[in-house]
Short mmCIF file of C-alpha atoms in Angstrom, two decimals:
data_model
loop_
_atom_site.label_atom_id
_atom_site.label_comp_id
_atom_site.label_asym_id
_atom_site.label_seq_id
_atom_site.Cartn_x
_atom_site.Cartn_y
_atom_site.Cartn_z
CA MET A 1302 -35.01 -2.57 3.13
CA LYS A 1303 -35.36 -1.56 -0.49
CA ALA A 1304 -32.36 -1.69 -2.79
CA VAL A 1305 -32.83 -1.52 -6.53
CA THR A 1306 -30.09 -1.79 -9.13
CA ALA A 1307 -30.09 -0.85 -12.78
CA PHE A 1308 -27.74 -0.70 -15.72
CA SER A 1309 -27.73 0.81 -19.16
CA VAL A 1310 -25.57 0.33 -22.22
CA LYS A 1311 -27.24 3.12 -24.16
CA ILE A 1312 -24.53 5.26 -25.69
CA ASP A 1313 -26.05 8.70 -25.24
CA VAL A 1314 -25.82 10.12 -21.69
CA GLU A 1315 -29.41 11.36 -21.58
CA ASP A 1316 -30.74 8.06 -22.97
CA ALA A 1317 -28.70 6.04 -20.48
CA VAL A 1318 -29.83 8.12 -17.51
CA ALA A 1319 -33.46 7.94 -18.64
CA ASP A 1320 -33.04 4.17 -18.90
CA LEU A 1321 -31.70 4.01 -15.33
CA LYS A 1322 -34.48 6.26 -14.05
CA SER A 1323 -37.10 4.04 -15.62
CA GLN A 1324 -35.59 0.88 -14.10
CA LEU A 1325 -35.31 2.52 -10.65
CA SER A 1326 -38.86 3.90 -10.71
CA THR A 1327 -40.06 1.39 -8.08
CA CYS A 1328 -37.83 3.07 -5.49
CA GLU A 1329 -37.98 6.52 -3.89
CA PRO A 1330 -34.25 6.79 -3.27
CA VAL A 1331 -32.49 8.88 -0.69
CA MET A 1332 -29.22 8.04 -2.42
CA VAL A 1333 -28.22 6.85 -5.86
CA LEU A 1334 -24.70 5.52 -6.27
CA PHE A 1335 -23.56 5.08 -9.87
CA PHE A 1336 -20.46 3.85 -11.65
CA ALA A 1337 -20.01 4.88 -15.26
CA SER A 1338 -17.69 3.97 -18.07
CA PRO A 1339 -15.49 6.95 -19.03
CA ALA A 1340 -17.20 6.71 -22.43
CA TYR A 1341 -19.94 8.84 -20.81
CA GLN A 1342 -18.85 12.46 -20.72
CA PRO A 1343 -18.21 13.04 -17.00
CA ASP A 1344 -19.75 16.50 -16.57
CA ARG A 1345 -22.87 15.50 -18.47
CA ILE A 1346 -23.54 12.23 -16.67
CA ALA A 1347 -22.97 13.77 -13.23
CA ALA A 1348 -25.45 16.54 -14.00
CA ALA A 1349 -27.97 14.23 -15.67
CA MET A 1350 -28.01 11.85 -12.69
CA ALA A 1351 -28.61 14.71 -10.26
CA ASP A 1352 -31.41 16.04 -12.48
CA ALA A 1353 -32.99 12.59 -12.77
CA PHE A 1354 -33.04 12.00 -9.01
CA PRO A 1355 -33.60 15.45 -7.47
CA ALA A 1356 -34.75 14.06 -4.11
CA ALA A 1357 -31.65 11.88 -3.72
CA VAL A 1358 -27.98 12.35 -3.03
CA THR A 1359 -26.18 11.21 -6.18
CA PHE A 1360 -22.52 10.24 -6.32
CA GLY A 1361 -20.17 7.88 -8.12
CA CYS A 1362 -17.13 7.68 -10.36
CA THR A 1363 -15.66 6.48 -13.63
CA THR A 1364 -14.62 2.86 -14.01
CA ALA A 1365 -12.54 0.27 -15.81
CA GLY A 1366 -15.56 -2.00 -16.18
CA GLU A 1367 -18.83 -2.21 -14.29
CA ILE A 1368 -20.54 -4.82 -12.13
CA VAL A 1369 -24.29 -5.14 -11.62
CA THR A 1370 -26.47 -7.85 -10.12
CA GLY A 1371 -25.15 -11.06 -11.67
CA ARG A 1372 -23.14 -9.47 -14.47
CA MET A 1373 -19.78 -7.95 -15.32
CA LEU A 1374 -20.16 -5.26 -17.96
CA ALA A 1375 -18.12 -2.84 -20.04
CA GLN A 1376 -19.01 0.52 -21.59
CA SER A 1377 -22.08 0.79 -19.36
CA VAL A 1378 -23.41 2.72 -16.39
CA VAL A 1379 -24.70 0.91 -13.30
CA ALA A 1380 -26.66 2.35 -10.38
CA LEU A 1381 -27.90 1.40 -6.95
CA ALA A 1382 -30.85 3.20 -5.39
CA LEU A 1383 -31.44 2.96 -1.66
CA ASP A 1384 -34.57 4.31 -0.01
CA SER A 1385 -35.26 5.55 3.50
CA SER A 1386 -35.95 2.03 4.76
CA SER A 1387 -32.28 1.25 3.96
CA VAL A 1388 -30.47 4.47 4.78
CA ARG A 1389 -31.61 6.86 7.50
CA SER A 1390 -29.28 9.65 6.45
CA VAL A 1391 -26.43 10.26 4.02
CA ARG A 1392 -24.06 13.14 3.38
CA VAL A 1393 -21.64 13.41 0.46
CA GLU A 1394 -18.62 15.69 0.36
CA VAL A 1395 -15.70 16.28 -2.00
CA ILE A 1396 -12.03 16.41 -1.04
CA GLN A 1397 -10.51 18.67 -3.67
CA ASN A 1398 -6.89 19.02 -4.78
CA LEU A 1399 -5.37 15.79 -3.51
CA ASP A 1400 -1.87 17.33 -3.58
CA ALA A 1401 -2.86 19.51 -0.61
CA PRO A 1402 -6.16 18.09 0.57
CA SER A 1403 -8.37 19.75 3.15
CA TYR A 1404 -10.43 17.50 5.36
CA ASP A 1405 -13.26 20.02 5.88
CA ALA A 1406 -15.54 17.27 4.61
CA PHE A 1407 -15.34 15.70 8.04
CA ALA A 1408 -16.45 18.90 9.74
CA ALA A 1409 -19.46 18.85 7.41
CA PHE A 1410 -20.17 15.25 8.47
CA GLU A 1411 -19.97 16.30 12.11
CA ARG A 1412 -22.48 19.09 11.53
CA HIS A 1413 -24.81 16.88 9.50
CA PHE A 1414 -24.85 14.01 12.01
CA ASN A 1415 -24.37 16.28 15.02
CA THR A 1416 -21.60 14.04 16.36
CA PRO A 1417 -17.80 14.47 16.42
CA MET A 1418 -16.10 12.07 13.99
CA ALA A 1419 -13.97 10.74 16.83
CA ASP A 1420 -17.11 9.72 18.73
CA MET A 1421 -19.07 8.18 15.86
CA ASP A 1422 -19.99 4.56 16.45
CA PRO A 1423 -18.51 2.36 13.68
CA ALA A 1424 -21.41 -0.06 14.17
CA ARG A 1425 -23.88 2.72 13.30
CA TYR A 1426 -22.15 4.63 10.50
CA VAL A 1427 -20.28 3.59 7.38
CA GLY A 1428 -18.17 5.61 4.97
CA LEU A 1429 -17.73 5.23 1.23
CA LEU A 1430 -14.64 6.58 -0.50
CA LEU A 1431 -14.17 7.09 -4.24
CA VAL A 1432 -10.77 8.48 -5.24
CA ASP A 1433 -9.17 9.69 -8.43
CA GLY A 1434 -7.48 6.49 -9.58
CA LEU A 1435 -4.43 8.21 -11.01
CA CYS A 1436 -3.60 10.47 -8.05
CA ARG A 1437 -1.31 8.01 -6.21
CA LYS A 1438 -2.43 9.63 -2.94
CA GLU A 1439 -4.82 6.97 -1.70
CA GLU A 1440 -2.64 5.78 1.19
CA LEU A 1441 -2.39 9.32 2.55
CA ILE A 1442 -6.14 9.86 2.33
CA VAL A 1443 -7.05 6.54 3.93
CA ASP A 1444 -4.42 7.02 6.63
CA ARG A 1445 -5.76 10.49 7.45
CA ILE A 1446 -9.37 9.30 7.55
CA GLY A 1447 -8.28 6.44 9.79
CA ASP A 1448 -6.72 8.92 12.20
CA LEU A 1449 -9.87 11.04 12.35
CA THR A 1450 -12.41 8.34 13.08
CA ASN A 1451 -13.12 4.73 13.94
CA VAL A 1452 -15.86 4.67 11.30
CA ASN A 1453 -14.81 2.33 8.51
CA PHE A 1454 -14.48 3.83 5.06
CA ILE A 1455 -14.56 1.35 2.19
CA GLY A 1456 -14.13 2.17 -1.47
CA GLY A 1457 -12.21 2.15 -4.67
CA SER A 1458 -10.02 4.21 -6.96
CA ALA A 1459 -11.83 5.41 -10.07
CA GLY A 1460 -10.80 3.91 -13.40
CA ASP A 1461 -10.76 5.00 -17.02
CA ASP A 1462 -10.92 1.76 -19.02
CA LEU A 1463 -7.13 1.31 -18.83
CA ARG A 1464 -6.44 4.54 -20.75
CA PHE A 1465 -4.60 5.96 -17.70
CA SER A 1466 -5.30 9.52 -18.81
CA ALA A 1467 -8.05 10.87 -16.50
CA THR A 1468 -10.48 9.54 -13.93
CA HIS A 1469 -13.42 11.38 -12.39
CA VAL A 1470 -15.49 11.27 -9.24
CA TYR A 1471 -19.06 12.58 -9.06
CA ALA A 1472 -21.00 14.27 -6.30
CA ASN A 1473 -24.44 15.87 -6.45
CA GLY A 1474 -24.38 16.87 -10.08
CA THR A 1475 -20.73 17.80 -10.48
CA SER A 1476 -17.75 15.89 -11.85
CA HIS A 1477 -14.35 16.36 -10.23
CA ALA A 1478 -10.82 15.42 -11.29
CA HIS A 1479 -7.87 14.99 -8.91
CA ALA A 1480 -10.39 14.74 -6.09
CA ALA A 1481 -12.06 12.21 -3.81
CA VAL A 1482 -15.70 11.80 -2.91
CA VAL A 1483 -16.47 10.76 0.65
CA ALA A 1484 -19.94 9.73 1.75
CA LEU A 1485 -21.05 9.04 5.27
CA LEU A 1486 -24.12 6.85 5.64
CA GLU A 1487 -26.26 5.94 8.59
CA PRO A 1488 -27.87 2.72 7.38
CA VAL A 1489 -31.14 1.51 8.89
CA VAL A 1490 -30.11 -2.08 8.29
CA PRO A 1491 -27.14 -4.06 9.64
CA PHE A 1492 -24.01 -4.00 7.51
CA SER A 1493 -20.61 -5.66 7.30
CA PHE A 1494 -17.44 -5.48 5.24
CA LEU A 1495 -15.86 -8.09 3.08
CA LYS A 1496 -12.24 -7.98 1.95
CA THR A 1497 -11.26 -10.86 -0.25
CA GLN A 1498 -8.09 -11.57 -2.16
CA SER A 1499 -7.10 -14.80 -3.80
CA PHE A 1500 -3.64 -15.33 -2.41
CA THR A 1501 -2.00 -17.50 0.18
CA PRO A 1502 1.23 -16.51 1.95
CA LEU A 1503 4.41 -18.43 1.14
CA PRO A 1504 7.25 -18.86 3.65
CA PRO A 1505 9.79 -16.33 2.25
CA ARG A 1506 9.83 -12.95 4.00
CA LEU A 1507 10.94 -9.75 2.34
CA THR A 1508 11.78 -6.89 4.69
CA VAL A 1509 11.88 -3.45 3.13
CA THR A 1510 15.34 -2.10 3.96
CA ARG A 1511 15.25 0.89 1.59
CA ALA A 1512 12.27 2.57 -0.04
CA ASN A 1513 11.21 5.71 -1.83
CA GLU A 1514 7.72 5.86 -0.37
CA ALA A 1515 6.50 8.88 -2.34
CA GLU A 1516 7.25 7.05 -5.58
CA ARG A 1517 5.84 3.73 -4.30
CA GLU A 1518 9.26 2.28 -4.97
CA VAL A 1519 11.07 -0.39 -2.98
CA VAL A 1520 14.79 -0.03 -3.57
CA GLU A 1521 15.95 -2.90 -1.36
CA PHE A 1522 14.47 -5.98 0.23
CA ASN A 1523 16.65 -7.76 2.80
CA HIS A 1524 19.54 -5.34 1.99
CA LYS A 1525 19.63 -6.50 -1.63
CA PRO A 1526 18.31 -4.82 -4.79
CA ALA A 1527 14.57 -5.39 -4.53
CA VAL A 1528 14.17 -7.40 -7.70
CA VAL A 1529 17.14 -9.63 -6.82
CA ALA A 1530 15.68 -10.47 -3.40
CA TYR A 1531 12.21 -10.99 -4.91
CA ALA A 1532 13.57 -13.34 -7.58
CA GLU A 1533 15.59 -15.25 -4.98
CA ALA A 1534 12.49 -15.65 -2.81
CA LEU A 1535 10.62 -17.05 -5.80
CA GLY A 1536 13.53 -19.23 -6.91
CA VAL A 1537 13.62 -17.75 -10.41
CA ALA A 1538 16.10 -15.77 -12.48
CA VAL A 1539 15.95 -11.98 -12.17
CA ASP A 1540 14.91 -11.60 -15.79
CA GLU A 1541 11.92 -13.87 -15.14
CA ALA A 1542 10.74 -11.94 -12.08
CA ALA A 1543 8.31 -9.57 -13.82
CA ALA A 1544 6.42 -12.51 -15.32
CA HIS A 1545 5.45 -13.51 -11.76
CA PHE A 1546 4.10 -10.14 -10.61
CA LEU A 1547 0.41 -10.97 -11.08
CA SER A 1548 0.49 -14.42 -9.52
CA ASN A 1549 3.11 -13.63 -6.86
CA PRO A 1550 2.62 -10.18 -5.38
CA VAL A 1551 3.70 -9.50 -1.80
CA GLY A 1552 1.57 -8.74 1.23
CA LEU A 1553 1.49 -7.52 4.78
CA VAL A 1554 0.04 -10.45 6.69
CA PHE A 1555 -1.91 -9.64 9.84
CA GLU A 1556 -3.92 -12.27 11.71
CA ASP A 1557 -3.48 -14.63 8.71
CA GLU A 1558 -5.03 -12.04 6.38
CA PRO A 1559 -2.89 -10.68 3.52
CA TYR A 1560 -3.03 -6.98 2.63
CA VAL A 1561 -1.78 -7.22 -0.93
CA ARG A 1562 0.83 -4.88 -2.41
CA SER A 1563 1.21 -5.54 -6.14
CA PRO A 1564 4.40 -4.90 -8.10
CA GLN A 1565 3.89 -2.81 -11.21
CA ARG A 1566 7.31 -2.73 -12.86
CA ILE A 1567 11.05 -2.99 -12.40
CA LYS A 1568 13.02 0.25 -12.36
CA ASP A 1569 16.72 -0.54 -12.50
CA GLY A 1570 17.05 -2.92 -9.53
CA SER A 1571 14.08 -1.42 -7.69
CA MET A 1572 10.45 -2.52 -7.78
CA VAL A 1573 7.65 0.01 -8.26
CA PHE A 1574 4.34 -0.97 -6.67
CA TYR A 1575 0.69 0.05 -7.05
CA CYS A 1576 0.74 1.28 -3.44
CA ALA A 1577 3.32 2.72 -1.10
CA ILE A 1578 5.41 0.44 1.09
CA LYS A 1579 7.27 1.77 4.10
CA GLU A 1580 10.79 0.96 5.20
CA GLY A 1581 10.86 -1.69 7.89
CA MET A 1582 7.70 -3.43 6.70
CA GLU A 1583 7.97 -7.21 6.68
CA LEU A 1584 6.17 -8.66 3.67
CA SER A 1585 5.30 -12.19 2.68
CA LEU A 1586 5.57 -13.55 -0.80
CA LEU A 1587 2.08 -14.56 -1.96
CA GLN A 1588 0.80 -17.26 -4.29
CA SER A 1589 -2.39 -16.78 -6.27
CA THR A 1590 -5.40 -19.03 -5.70
CA ASP A 1591 -8.89 -19.26 -7.24
CA ILE A 1592 -10.82 -15.93 -7.41
CA ILE A 1593 -14.19 -17.60 -8.09
CA ALA A 1594 -13.92 -20.16 -5.28
CA ASP A 1595 -12.46 -17.69 -2.80
CA THR A 1596 -15.09 -14.99 -3.47
CA ARG A 1597 -17.91 -17.53 -3.24
CA MET A 1598 -16.49 -18.81 0.06
CA ALA A 1599 -16.11 -15.29 1.47
CA LEU A 1600 -19.73 -14.42 0.67
CA ALA A 1601 -20.93 -17.71 2.14
CA ALA A 1602 -19.02 -16.96 5.33
CA ALA A 1603 -20.62 -13.50 5.53
CA ARG A 1604 -24.09 -15.01 5.06
CA ALA A 1605 -23.39 -17.62 7.72
CA GLU A 1606 -22.32 -14.95 10.18
CA TYR A 1607 -24.80 -12.15 9.47
CA GLY A 1608 -27.71 -13.62 7.46
CA GLU A 1609 -29.17 -13.02 4.03
CA ILE A 1610 -27.56 -10.16 2.09
CA SER A 1611 -29.88 -7.44 0.71
CA ALA A 1612 -27.35 -5.38 -1.26
CA ILE A 1613 -23.67 -5.37 -2.18
CA ILE A 1614 -21.34 -2.57 -3.28
CA ASN A 1615 -18.27 -4.23 -4.78
CA PHE A 1616 -14.92 -2.55 -5.44
CA ASN A 1617 -13.07 -5.14 -7.52
CA CYS A 1618 -9.46 -4.64 -8.57
CA ILE A 1619 -8.92 -4.24 -12.31
CA LEU A 1620 -6.10 -6.82 -12.06
CA ARG A 1621 -8.65 -9.35 -10.79
CA THR A 1622 -11.00 -8.38 -13.62
CA LEU A 1623 -8.22 -8.78 -16.19
CA GLU A 1624 -7.45 -12.24 -14.82
CA LEU A 1625 -11.14 -13.16 -14.96
CA ARG A 1626 -11.39 -11.86 -18.54
CA GLN A 1627 -8.24 -13.70 -19.56
CA LYS A 1628 -9.56 -16.98 -18.13
CA GLY A 1629 -13.08 -16.46 -19.51
CA LEU A 1630 -14.54 -16.34 -16.00
CA THR A 1631 -16.38 -13.00 -15.94
CA GLU A 1632 -19.77 -14.70 -16.29
CA GLN A 1633 -18.98 -17.06 -13.42
CA TYR A 1634 -17.84 -14.14 -11.27
CA GLY A 1635 -21.01 -12.20 -12.04
CA ASN A 1636 -23.10 -15.25 -11.17
CA ILE A 1637 -21.68 -15.27 -7.65
CA PHE A 1638 -23.75 -12.13 -7.00
CA ALA A 1639 -26.87 -13.20 -8.92
CA GLY A 1640 -30.04 -12.67 -6.95
CA VAL A 1641 -28.58 -10.01 -4.68
CA PRO A 1642 -28.96 -6.38 -5.75
CA SER A 1643 -25.35 -5.43 -6.30
CA ILE A 1644 -23.25 -2.88 -8.12
CA GLY A 1645 -19.55 -2.33 -8.37
CA PHE A 1646 -16.74 -1.50 -10.69
CA SER A 1647 -13.25 -2.53 -11.68
CA THR A 1648 -10.98 -0.26 -9.70
CA TYR A 1649 -7.46 1.12 -9.89
CA GLY A 1650 -7.07 0.40 -6.16
CA GLU A 1651 -9.24 -0.70 -3.27
CA GLN A 1652 -9.63 0.82 0.14
CA PHE A 1653 -10.46 -0.76 3.47
CA ILE A 1654 -8.40 0.18 6.53
CA GLY A 1655 -5.63 0.88 4.05
CA HIS A 1656 -5.03 1.17 0.33
CA LEU A 1657 -4.93 -2.29 -1.24
CA ASN A 1658 -4.19 -4.03 -4.53
CA GLN A 1659 -5.55 -7.17 -6.23
CA THR A 1660 -8.39 -7.24 -3.73
CA ALA A 1661 -12.17 -6.88 -3.71
CA THR A 1662 -13.58 -4.77 -0.92
CA MET A 1663 -17.33 -4.91 -0.45
CA LEU A 1664 -19.97 -3.25 1.66
CA LEU A 1665 -22.71 -5.75 2.47
CA LEU A 1666 -26.14 -4.56 3.60
CA TYR A 1667 -28.51 -7.06 5.25
CA MET B 93 15.08 4.93 28.37
CA ALA B 94 13.03 2.08 26.99
CA GLY B 95 9.47 0.90 26.64
CA GLN B 96 7.73 4.19 25.87
CA VAL B 97 6.73 3.11 22.35
CA LYS B 98 5.07 -0.04 23.70
CA ARG B 99 3.22 1.98 26.36
CA MET B 100 2.01 4.51 23.79
CA ILE B 101 0.85 1.77 21.40
CA ASP B 102 -1.06 0.05 24.20
CA SER B 103 -2.61 3.37 25.19
CA ILE B 104 -3.72 4.15 21.62
CA ILE B 105 -5.26 0.72 21.19
CA GLU B 106 -7.07 1.04 24.52
CA GLN B 107 -8.19 4.62 23.81
CA ARG B 108 -9.50 3.87 20.34
CA ALA B 109 -10.87 0.34 20.69
CA LYS B 110 -12.24 0.62 24.22
CA GLY B 111 -12.05 -3.13 24.66
CA ASN B 112 -13.71 -3.98 21.32
CA LYS B 113 -11.61 -6.85 19.93
CA VAL B 114 -12.54 -6.19 16.29
CA LEU B 115 -11.57 -2.53 16.65
CA GLU B 116 -8.32 -3.54 18.35
CA GLY B 117 -7.40 -5.46 15.21
CA VAL B 118 -8.31 -2.51 12.99
CA VAL B 119 -6.22 -0.11 15.09
CA LYS B 120 -3.24 -2.52 15.03
CA MET B 121 -3.52 -2.80 11.24
CA LYS B 122 -3.67 0.99 10.88
CA LEU B 123 -0.46 1.19 12.91
CA ILE B 124 1.21 -1.49 10.78
CA LEU B 125 0.30 0.46 7.64
CA LYS B 126 1.93 3.52 9.21
CA GLY B 127 5.09 1.43 9.56
CA ILE B 128 4.67 0.83 13.30
CA ASP B 129 4.14 -2.88 13.89
CA PRO B 130 3.02 -3.41 17.51
CA LYS B 131 4.60 -6.86 17.64
CA ASN B 132 8.02 -5.30 17.11
CA PHE B 133 7.90 -3.32 20.36
CA ASP B 134 8.08 -4.51 23.96
CA SER B 135 8.97 -3.03 27.32
CA ALA B 136 12.68 -3.21 26.47
CA SER B 137 12.43 -1.47 23.07
CA PRO B 138 14.49 1.73 22.85
CA ASP B 139 12.59 5.03 22.83
CA ASP B 140 12.69 5.91 19.12
CA LEU B 141 11.85 9.62 18.93
CA THR B 142 10.49 9.40 15.37
CA VAL B 143 8.05 6.65 16.30
CA ILE B 144 7.13 8.42 19.53
CA GLY B 145 6.36 11.59 17.55
CA LYS B 146 4.04 9.72 15.17
CA LEU B 147 2.25 8.05 18.06
CA HIS B 148 1.94 11.32 19.93
CA ASP B 149 0.23 12.93 16.91
CA LEU B 150 -2.15 10.00 16.68
CA MET B 151 -3.04 10.20 20.39
CA ASN B 152 -3.86 13.89 19.97
CA GLU B 153 -6.27 13.18 17.11
CA MET B 154 -8.67 11.31 19.32
CA LYS B 155 -8.66 13.72 22.26
#
């Protein structure tokens, strides 16, 4: 297979895209996936990428930091080009207006691949999902996609460099706000998924006894005000609870694998999370571990199971990136992917089976 | 009446995973994220109409 990555830190959109085009000139891509700092004007970069690669499907989104083969970047644009020896066919669609989304995109996939979504083989097809990172609708979208098909969709929520004002997704020359881009690929090569989070479950259990799901708010755990129960589980005073949010989120644990739900803030006695949590869910308190060691181990396990990796698309939570930046570990994290064509970005949420927090979800091509 | 939720969950897992163990895990996790944890239901579990409605919708999706 042929996978080529490129990045540019040129400030002007046209210069940056020309830079990418030059670096990707060894590839005749059928698709170009790109992740761009919001410093690049969204409409212009979407159009310029489509113009630069007229024979390819182009899609992507804004970021809160970019990742490219061996490096973590900021204020840049990164791109991955895949040719026909990597991807047999690809179709990109936009889900507009996430307040009342239509899933016509999936009818378009069915027409393009001439197969009902419900019958598509998840070993043959893979989906990519890029969502407006400020929409707070990711769980609904992922849940709906999961109902429609067994094909796995993996992805991330677009960022905007922690401004929290507007994120954008790109598809075939156009930028969209309050929208999601879905792409369905039929790779030529084998592929797998990697979900890694650096947390280990602790014994305390927190059962959601009252929640405001639409607001991603847990009102009560174990029939107590959420923050009181959380602090008790941690063994700390209530006024110290928020200081533990990053290192002690909570998670749904299934087959020893945590699906992390990260607290954002305290609202009266409630806890507001970065994803919705349903009443009745039993959550485990989590303890943070080592992102570098855990990511390295997860990639090694994938290599041991499937063989040498030819390309990686990495959706890495902004909270992980902030921790890496704070600890001066961004170079070490980038080095984990050195030698493998890879792109990614720091996300406002990660998607794989569900909507996740403080996780990296990756598509690995072999 | 009891046990219908368990029967519907088993049917959905069978219908969607078709014996594929990896897919079975994915389907179970999707159900957990919907707030329906398969391990919480057995043949004696009461027939909760809300849960049955959700499962019925899901079964229809894959027909």
